[in-house]
Amino acid sequence: MKIGKQLLKMGVPLAGVLMVAGSLFANGVDVAGASSSGQPSLKSLKGQTIVEASWGGVYTQAEKKDLWDPFTKATGIKVEAVINGSDPSIPAILGEQTHNQTIDLVTPLNPAIMISKGEIQQFPSWLLATFKKYLRPTAYTKNYMEASDTSTVIACNPAVMKKCPLTPAEFFNVKEYPGPRAIVNDPTEAIPMALEALGVPSDQLGGALNVSKAMKELKKIKPYISSWPDSGSQQQQLLTDKSVGAEIMWNGRAFVVQQTIPKLIISWSGALLPEPQGYIVTKHAPNLQATFAYFAWLAEHPKNQAKWVETMTYPMPAKNLNSYLPANIAAALPVGKKVTITSNLWDAQNETLLANTWQSFLG
């Protein structure tokens, strides 16, 4: 569902969310994202460096190999990374708040937070025309480009746990499914998973969540959780070194582990998929034109998108993406799966409540 429609349904005025100042950036691009001169020439941008706030680990390594390096080779525009494995939006938000932005683009844990704060840059009309030509119609808006949609799944190593939990209810049932566990350190994923374990229907989890009810269930299982990993690389490591047998984690990271532990079970029962997800451009991106050029190149190169997807098993927005993917990779994506849709917009509106509740819970 488009962000604008969702915000209107929730009573949030779009003017307040998306309105930006009228001052001009360099190279004829204003902060509303409209270029006065259309698409810039790549020759004029050669030698510039754009900065992406990224997740680190295999995620960023794949970006460099499959996306950034080929883009640099083709355009002469370099890409550098700032790593924050818990949420790449943190340095970007800090840059906006301190009026010293160094980040150009980011794949936030929850893009709706920066959108709701007016800390994003809209795409110019020429770039939207490129998106329309090369991307799925539902894979972009003026505010973000859908990419690396991450589902939260249950993964279990049968070599560690004799009886693997494959549903949220089974994961929270430590008596019948004993063994070391981990849950991703994020209330927006742990809370709806706990509610599913209590039998709350998936169609009731796409808006307001019963936080207090979920926290009661999480408090019961807390003594049996050996780790609350902050990053994707930590999630992987816990399973790889057999510190835990079962884990509530991101589907792409579970797939990476499965390449070294072939018997790892990845269960999609009760899997979560928050909306919206994807790339955003910071409101005061210091290398705005070059960043837009990167988005255009990315849209025009579905094969490079597919190479990244093969490593991470997160979708990218190309219209014909599956035609470039091995069948097993296409089948491992959340696209087409029966998943529980949760609301990143509700999470953003209740950011303080969730953060305070979670911090108090973890102690």
PDB file of C-alpha atoms in Angstrom, residues 35-224:
ATOM      1  CA  SER A  35      15.463  19.098 -10.835  1.00  0.00           C
ATOM      2  CA  SER A  36      15.353  22.392 -12.709  1.00  0.00           C
ATOM      3  CA  SER A  37      17.491  20.945 -15.465  1.00  0.00           C
ATOM      4  CA  GLY A  38      16.297  17.345 -15.607  1.00  0.00           C
ATOM      5  CA  GLN A  39      18.604  14.365 -15.378  1.00  0.00           C
ATOM      6  CA  PRO A  40      22.200  15.488 -14.764  1.00  0.00           C
ATOM      7  CA  SER A  41      24.998  14.307 -17.009  1.00  0.00           C
ATOM      8  CA  LEU A  42      27.175  11.565 -15.579  1.00  0.00           C
ATOM      9  CA  LYS A  43      30.229  13.407 -16.858  1.00  0.00           C
ATOM     10  CA  SER A  44      29.498  16.305 -14.504  1.00  0.00           C
ATOM     11  CA  LEU A  45      29.270  13.894 -11.549  1.00  0.00           C
ATOM     12  CA  LYS A  46      32.384  11.830 -12.235  1.00  0.00           C
ATOM     13  CA  GLY A  47      34.737  11.748  -9.267  1.00  0.00           C
ATOM     14  CA  GLN A  48      32.055  12.439  -6.666  1.00  0.00           C
ATOM     15  CA  THR A  49      31.528  10.077  -3.713  1.00  0.00           C
ATOM     16  CA  ILE A  50      28.146   9.200  -2.285  1.00  0.00           C
ATOM     17  CA  VAL A  51      27.753   7.746   1.201  1.00  0.00           C
ATOM     18  CA  GLU A  52      25.295   5.021   2.093  1.00  0.00           C
ATOM     19  CA  ALA A  53      24.427   4.089   5.660  1.00  0.00           C
ATOM     20  CA  SER A  54      24.372   0.299   5.472  1.00  0.00           C
ATOM     21  CA  TRP A  55      23.960  -2.791   7.645  1.00  0.00           C
ATOM     22  CA  GLY A  56      27.484  -4.168   7.485  1.00  0.00           C
ATOM     23  CA  GLY A  57      28.612  -7.776   7.194  1.00  0.00           C
ATOM     24  CA  VAL A  58      27.583  -9.830   4.197  1.00  0.00           C
ATOM     25  CA  TYR A  59      24.850  -7.291   3.367  1.00  0.00           C
ATOM     26  CA  THR A  60      27.326  -4.489   2.678  1.00  0.00           C
ATOM     27  CA  GLN A  61      29.907  -6.825   1.145  1.00  0.00           C
ATOM     28  CA  ALA A  62      27.301  -7.897  -1.430  1.00  0.00           C
ATOM     29  CA  GLU A  63      26.314  -4.293  -2.076  1.00  0.00           C
ATOM     30  CA  LYS A  64      29.928  -3.419  -2.811  1.00  0.00           C
ATOM     31  CA  LYS A  65      30.538  -6.402  -5.082  1.00  0.00           C
ATOM     32  CA  ASP A  66      27.259  -6.478  -6.994  1.00  0.00           C
ATOM     33  CA  LEU A  67      26.100  -2.854  -6.921  1.00  0.00           C
ATOM     34  CA  TRP A  68      28.615  -0.218  -5.874  1.00  0.00           C
ATOM     35  CA  ASP A  69      31.730  -1.417  -7.718  1.00  0.00           C
ATOM     36  CA  PRO A  70      29.927  -1.961 -11.056  1.00  0.00           C
ATOM     37  CA  PHE A  71      28.244   1.440 -10.666  1.00  0.00           C
ATOM     38  CA  THR A  72      31.597   3.108 -10.019  1.00  0.00           C
ATOM     39  CA  LYS A  73      33.170   1.354 -12.988  1.00  0.00           C
ATOM     40  CA  ALA A  74      30.348   2.543 -15.241  1.00  0.00           C
ATOM     41  CA  THR A  75      30.055   6.125 -13.977  1.00  0.00           C
ATOM     42  CA  GLY A  76      33.193   7.142 -12.096  1.00  0.00           C
ATOM     43  CA  ILE A  77      31.059   7.916  -9.035  1.00  0.00           C
ATOM     44  CA  LYS A  78      32.322   6.218  -5.882  1.00  0.00           C
ATOM     45  CA  VAL A  79      30.218   4.777  -3.065  1.00  0.00           C
ATOM     46  CA  GLU A  80      31.347   4.565   0.542  1.00  0.00           C
ATOM     47  CA  ALA A  81      29.621   2.963   3.517  1.00  0.00           C
ATOM     48  CA  VAL A  82      28.885   4.053   7.057  1.00  0.00           C
ATOM     49  CA  ILE A  83      27.969   0.956   9.055  1.00  0.00           C
ATOM     50  CA  ASN A  84      25.322   0.681  11.735  1.00  0.00           C
ATOM     51  CA  GLY A  85      24.254  -2.934  12.141  1.00  0.00           C
ATOM     52  CA  SER A  86      21.325  -2.221  14.462  1.00  0.00           C
ATOM     53  CA  ASP A  87      19.721   0.457  12.246  1.00  0.00           C
ATOM     54  CA  PRO A  88      21.506   2.369   9.443  1.00  0.00           C
ATOM     55  CA  SER A  89      19.120   5.288   9.843  1.00  0.00           C
ATOM     56  CA  ILE A  90      20.735   6.273  13.160  1.00  0.00           C
ATOM     57  CA  PRO A  91      23.680   8.242  11.641  1.00  0.00           C
ATOM     58  CA  ALA A  92      21.346   9.703   9.017  1.00  0.00           C
ATOM     59  CA  ILE A  93      18.838  10.932  11.628  1.00  0.00           C
ATOM     60  CA  LEU A  94      21.700  12.360  13.706  1.00  0.00           C
ATOM     61  CA  GLY A  95      22.969  14.216  10.652  1.00  0.00           C
ATOM     62  CA  GLU A  96      19.577  15.828  10.089  1.00  0.00           C
ATOM     63  CA  GLN A  97      19.184  16.777  13.752  1.00  0.00           C
ATOM     64  CA  THR A  98      22.648  18.355  13.982  1.00  0.00           C
ATOM     65  CA  HIS A  99      22.407  20.058  10.561  1.00  0.00           C
ATOM     66  CA  ASN A 100      25.570  18.230   9.544  1.00  0.00           C
ATOM     67  CA  GLN A 101      24.375  15.550   7.185  1.00  0.00           C
ATOM     68  CA  THR A 102      27.063  13.267   5.736  1.00  0.00           C
ATOM     69  CA  ILE A 103      24.753  10.433   4.613  1.00  0.00           C
ATOM     70  CA  ASP A 104      23.151  10.426   1.162  1.00  0.00           C
ATOM     71  CA  LEU A 105      21.063   7.278   1.133  1.00  0.00           C
ATOM     72  CA  VAL A 106      20.030   4.654   3.639  1.00  0.00           C
ATOM     73  CA  THR A 107      17.985   1.471   4.036  1.00  0.00           C
ATOM     74  CA  PRO A 108      16.466   2.127   7.473  1.00  0.00           C
ATOM     75  CA  LEU A 109      15.082  -0.462   9.808  1.00  0.00           C
ATOM     76  CA  ASN A 110      11.888   1.572   9.511  1.00  0.00           C
ATOM     77  CA  PRO A 111      11.815   4.216   6.743  1.00  0.00           C
ATOM     78  CA  ALA A 112       8.485   5.539   8.042  1.00  0.00           C
ATOM     79  CA  ILE A 113      10.304   7.135  10.991  1.00  0.00           C
ATOM     80  CA  MET A 114      12.366   9.451   8.791  1.00  0.00           C
ATOM     81  CA  ILE A 115       9.414   9.991   6.450  1.00  0.00           C
ATOM     82  CA  SER A 116       7.143  11.027   9.326  1.00  0.00           C
ATOM     83  CA  LYS A 117       9.808  13.456  10.583  1.00  0.00           C
ATOM     84  CA  GLY A 118      10.239  15.087   7.182  1.00  0.00           C
ATOM     85  CA  GLU A 119      13.843  13.930   7.001  1.00  0.00           C
ATOM     86  CA  ILE A 120      13.659  12.447   3.506  1.00  0.00           C
ATOM     87  CA  GLN A 121      14.194  13.763   0.005  1.00  0.00           C
ATOM     88  CA  GLN A 122      11.608  13.107  -2.678  1.00  0.00           C
ATOM     89  CA  PHE A 123      12.697  11.651  -6.002  1.00  0.00           C
ATOM     90  CA  PRO A 124      12.708  14.046  -8.988  1.00  0.00           C
ATOM     91  CA  SER A 125      10.288  13.548 -11.864  1.00  0.00           C
ATOM     92  CA  TRP A 126      12.963  12.306 -14.276  1.00  0.00           C
ATOM     93  CA  LEU A 127      13.958   9.564 -11.821  1.00  0.00           C
ATOM     94  CA  LEU A 128      10.349   8.546 -11.246  1.00  0.00           C
ATOM     95  CA  ALA A 129       9.999   8.177 -15.010  1.00  0.00           C
ATOM     96  CA  THR A 130      13.003   5.819 -14.958  1.00  0.00           C
ATOM     97  CA  PHE A 131      11.431   3.857 -12.115  1.00  0.00           C
ATOM     98  CA  LYS A 132       8.176   3.554 -14.046  1.00  0.00           C
ATOM     99  CA  LYS A 133      10.040   2.037 -16.973  1.00  0.00           C
ATOM    100  CA  TYR A 134      12.140  -0.498 -15.077  1.00  0.00           C
ATOM    101  CA  LEU A 135      10.557  -1.207 -11.670  1.00  0.00           C
ATOM    102  CA  ARG A 136       7.413  -2.924 -10.426  1.00  0.00           C
ATOM    103  CA  PRO A 137       4.598  -0.371 -10.053  1.00  0.00           C
ATOM    104  CA  THR A 138       4.199  -1.145  -6.339  1.00  0.00           C
ATOM    105  CA  ALA A 139       7.949  -1.032  -5.656  1.00  0.00           C
ATOM    106  CA  TYR A 140       8.411   2.727  -5.352  1.00  0.00           C
ATOM    107  CA  THR A 141       6.801   6.038  -4.408  1.00  0.00           C
ATOM    108  CA  LYS A 142       8.091   9.603  -4.486  1.00  0.00           C
ATOM    109  CA  ASN A 143       9.576   8.950  -1.058  1.00  0.00           C
ATOM    110  CA  TYR A 144      11.255   5.536  -1.175  1.00  0.00           C
ATOM    111  CA  MET A 145      12.305   2.700  -3.446  1.00  0.00           C
ATOM    112  CA  GLU A 146      11.355  -0.735  -2.187  1.00  0.00           C
ATOM    113  CA  ALA A 147      14.386  -2.935  -1.677  1.00  0.00           C
ATOM    114  CA  SER A 148      15.645  -5.708   0.578  1.00  0.00           C
ATOM    115  CA  ASP A 149      12.201  -6.363   2.043  1.00  0.00           C
ATOM    116  CA  THR A 150      13.005  -8.297   5.183  1.00  0.00           C
ATOM    117  CA  SER A 151      10.731 -10.887   6.729  1.00  0.00           C
ATOM    118  CA  THR A 152      11.129 -12.140  10.276  1.00  0.00           C
ATOM    119  CA  VAL A 153      11.125 -15.946  10.345  1.00  0.00           C
ATOM    120  CA  ILE A 154      11.929 -18.806  12.703  1.00  0.00           C
ATOM    121  CA  ALA A 155      15.148 -20.688  11.994  1.00  0.00           C
ATOM    122  CA  CYS A 156      16.200 -23.864  13.776  1.00  0.00           C
ATOM    123  CA  ASN A 157      19.252 -26.103  13.683  1.00  0.00           C
ATOM    124  CA  PRO A 158      18.143 -29.704  14.367  1.00  0.00           C
ATOM    125  CA  ALA A 159      21.716 -30.554  15.329  1.00  0.00           C
ATOM    126  CA  VAL A 160      21.282 -28.328  18.396  1.00  0.00           C
ATOM    127  CA  MET A 161      17.580 -28.735  19.170  1.00  0.00           C
ATOM    128  CA  LYS A 162      16.159 -32.244  18.937  1.00  0.00           C
ATOM    129  CA  LYS A 163      12.647 -30.858  18.510  1.00  0.00           C
ATOM    130  CA  CYS A 164      12.525 -27.726  16.376  1.00  0.00           C
ATOM    131  CA  PRO A 165       9.855 -25.061  16.982  1.00  0.00           C
ATOM    132  CA  LEU A 166       8.381 -24.078  13.625  1.00  0.00           C
ATOM    133  CA  THR A 167       5.558 -21.722  14.648  1.00  0.00           C
ATOM    134  CA  PRO A 168       5.434 -18.729  17.006  1.00  0.00           C
ATOM    135  CA  ALA A 169       3.400 -20.778  19.505  1.00  0.00           C
ATOM    136  CA  GLU A 170       5.992 -23.569  19.440  1.00  0.00           C
ATOM    137  CA  PHE A 171       8.893 -21.123  19.771  1.00  0.00           C
ATOM    138  CA  PHE A 172       7.354 -19.676  22.944  1.00  0.00           C
ATOM    139  CA  ASN A 173       6.602 -23.171  24.266  1.00  0.00           C
ATOM    140  CA  VAL A 174       9.901 -23.867  26.028  1.00  0.00           C
ATOM    141  CA  LYS A 175       8.569 -26.923  27.857  1.00  0.00           C
ATOM    142  CA  GLU A 176       7.756 -28.982  24.777  1.00  0.00           C
ATOM    143  CA  TYR A 177      10.491 -27.440  22.612  1.00  0.00           C
ATOM    144  CA  PRO A 178      13.475 -27.058  24.956  1.00  0.00           C
ATOM    145  CA  GLY A 179      16.768 -25.578  23.836  1.00  0.00           C
ATOM    146  CA  PRO A 180      18.773 -22.331  23.614  1.00  0.00           C
ATOM    147  CA  ARG A 181      16.945 -19.540  21.796  1.00  0.00           C
ATOM    148  CA  ALA A 182      17.498 -16.021  20.483  1.00  0.00           C
ATOM    149  CA  ILE A 183      15.117 -13.251  19.455  1.00  0.00           C
ATOM    150  CA  VAL A 184      16.144 -10.252  17.367  1.00  0.00           C
ATOM    151  CA  ASN A 185      16.544  -7.191  19.576  1.00  0.00           C
ATOM    152  CA  ASP A 186      13.624  -5.250  18.127  1.00  0.00           C
ATOM    153  CA  PRO A 187      10.197  -4.736  19.731  1.00  0.00           C
ATOM    154  CA  THR A 188       8.538  -4.230  16.342  1.00  0.00           C
ATOM    155  CA  GLU A 189       9.350  -7.859  15.548  1.00  0.00           C
ATOM    156  CA  ALA A 190       9.294  -9.506  18.967  1.00  0.00           C
ATOM    157  CA  ILE A 191       5.926  -8.028  19.984  1.00  0.00           C
ATOM    158  CA  PRO A 192       3.850  -9.179  16.978  1.00  0.00           C
ATOM    159  CA  MET A 193       5.571 -12.580  17.089  1.00  0.00           C
ATOM    160  CA  ALA A 194       4.537 -12.913  20.752  1.00  0.00           C
ATOM    161  CA  LEU A 195       0.976 -11.941  19.856  1.00  0.00           C
ATOM    162  CA  GLU A 196       0.926 -14.601  17.152  1.00  0.00           C
ATOM    163  CA  ALA A 197       2.115 -17.117  19.740  1.00  0.00           C
ATOM    164  CA  LEU A 198      -0.925 -16.142  21.829  1.00  0.00           C
ATOM    165  CA  GLY A 199      -3.231 -16.810  18.902  1.00  0.00           C
ATOM    166  CA  VAL A 200      -3.910 -13.269  17.709  1.00  0.00           C
ATOM    167  CA  PRO A 201      -4.986 -13.537  14.014  1.00  0.00           C
ATOM    168  CA  SER A 202      -2.570 -12.126  11.471  1.00  0.00           C
ATOM    169  CA  ASP A 203      -5.167  -9.723  10.071  1.00  0.00           C
ATOM    170  CA  GLN A 204      -5.253  -7.985  13.468  1.00  0.00           C
ATOM    171  CA  LEU A 205      -1.522  -7.204  13.449  1.00  0.00           C
ATOM    172  CA  GLY A 206      -1.435  -4.709  10.590  1.00  0.00           C
ATOM    173  CA  GLY A 207      -2.212  -1.703  12.788  1.00  0.00           C
ATOM    174  CA  ALA A 208      -2.258  -0.994  16.503  1.00  0.00           C
ATOM    175  CA  LEU A 209      -0.637  -3.731  18.604  1.00  0.00           C
ATOM    176  CA  ASN A 210      -1.594  -4.816  22.114  1.00  0.00           C
ATOM    177  CA  VAL A 211       1.806  -4.083  23.604  1.00  0.00           C
ATOM    178  CA  SER A 212       0.989  -4.969  27.215  1.00  0.00           C
ATOM    179  CA  LYS A 213      -0.434  -8.350  26.226  1.00  0.00           C
ATOM    180  CA  ALA A 214       2.657  -9.169  24.185  1.00  0.00           C
ATOM    181  CA  MET A 215       5.056  -8.089  26.904  1.00  0.00           C
ATOM    182  CA  LYS A 216       3.460 -10.484  29.399  1.00  0.00           C
ATOM    183  CA  GLU A 217       4.246 -13.350  27.028  1.00  0.00           C
ATOM    184  CA  LEU A 218       7.767 -12.083  26.392  1.00  0.00           C
ATOM    185  CA  LYS A 219       8.449 -11.832  30.126  1.00  0.00           C
ATOM    186  CA  LYS A 220       7.576 -15.539  30.446  1.00  0.00           C
ATOM    187  CA  ILE A 221      10.102 -16.579  27.821  1.00  0.00           C
ATOM    188  CA  LYS A 222      12.812 -14.045  28.714  1.00  0.00           C
ATOM    189  CA  PRO A 223      14.700 -16.420  31.111  1.00  0.00           C
ATOM    190  CA  TYR A 224      15.083 -18.901  28.255  1.00  0.00           C
TER     191      TYR A 224
END
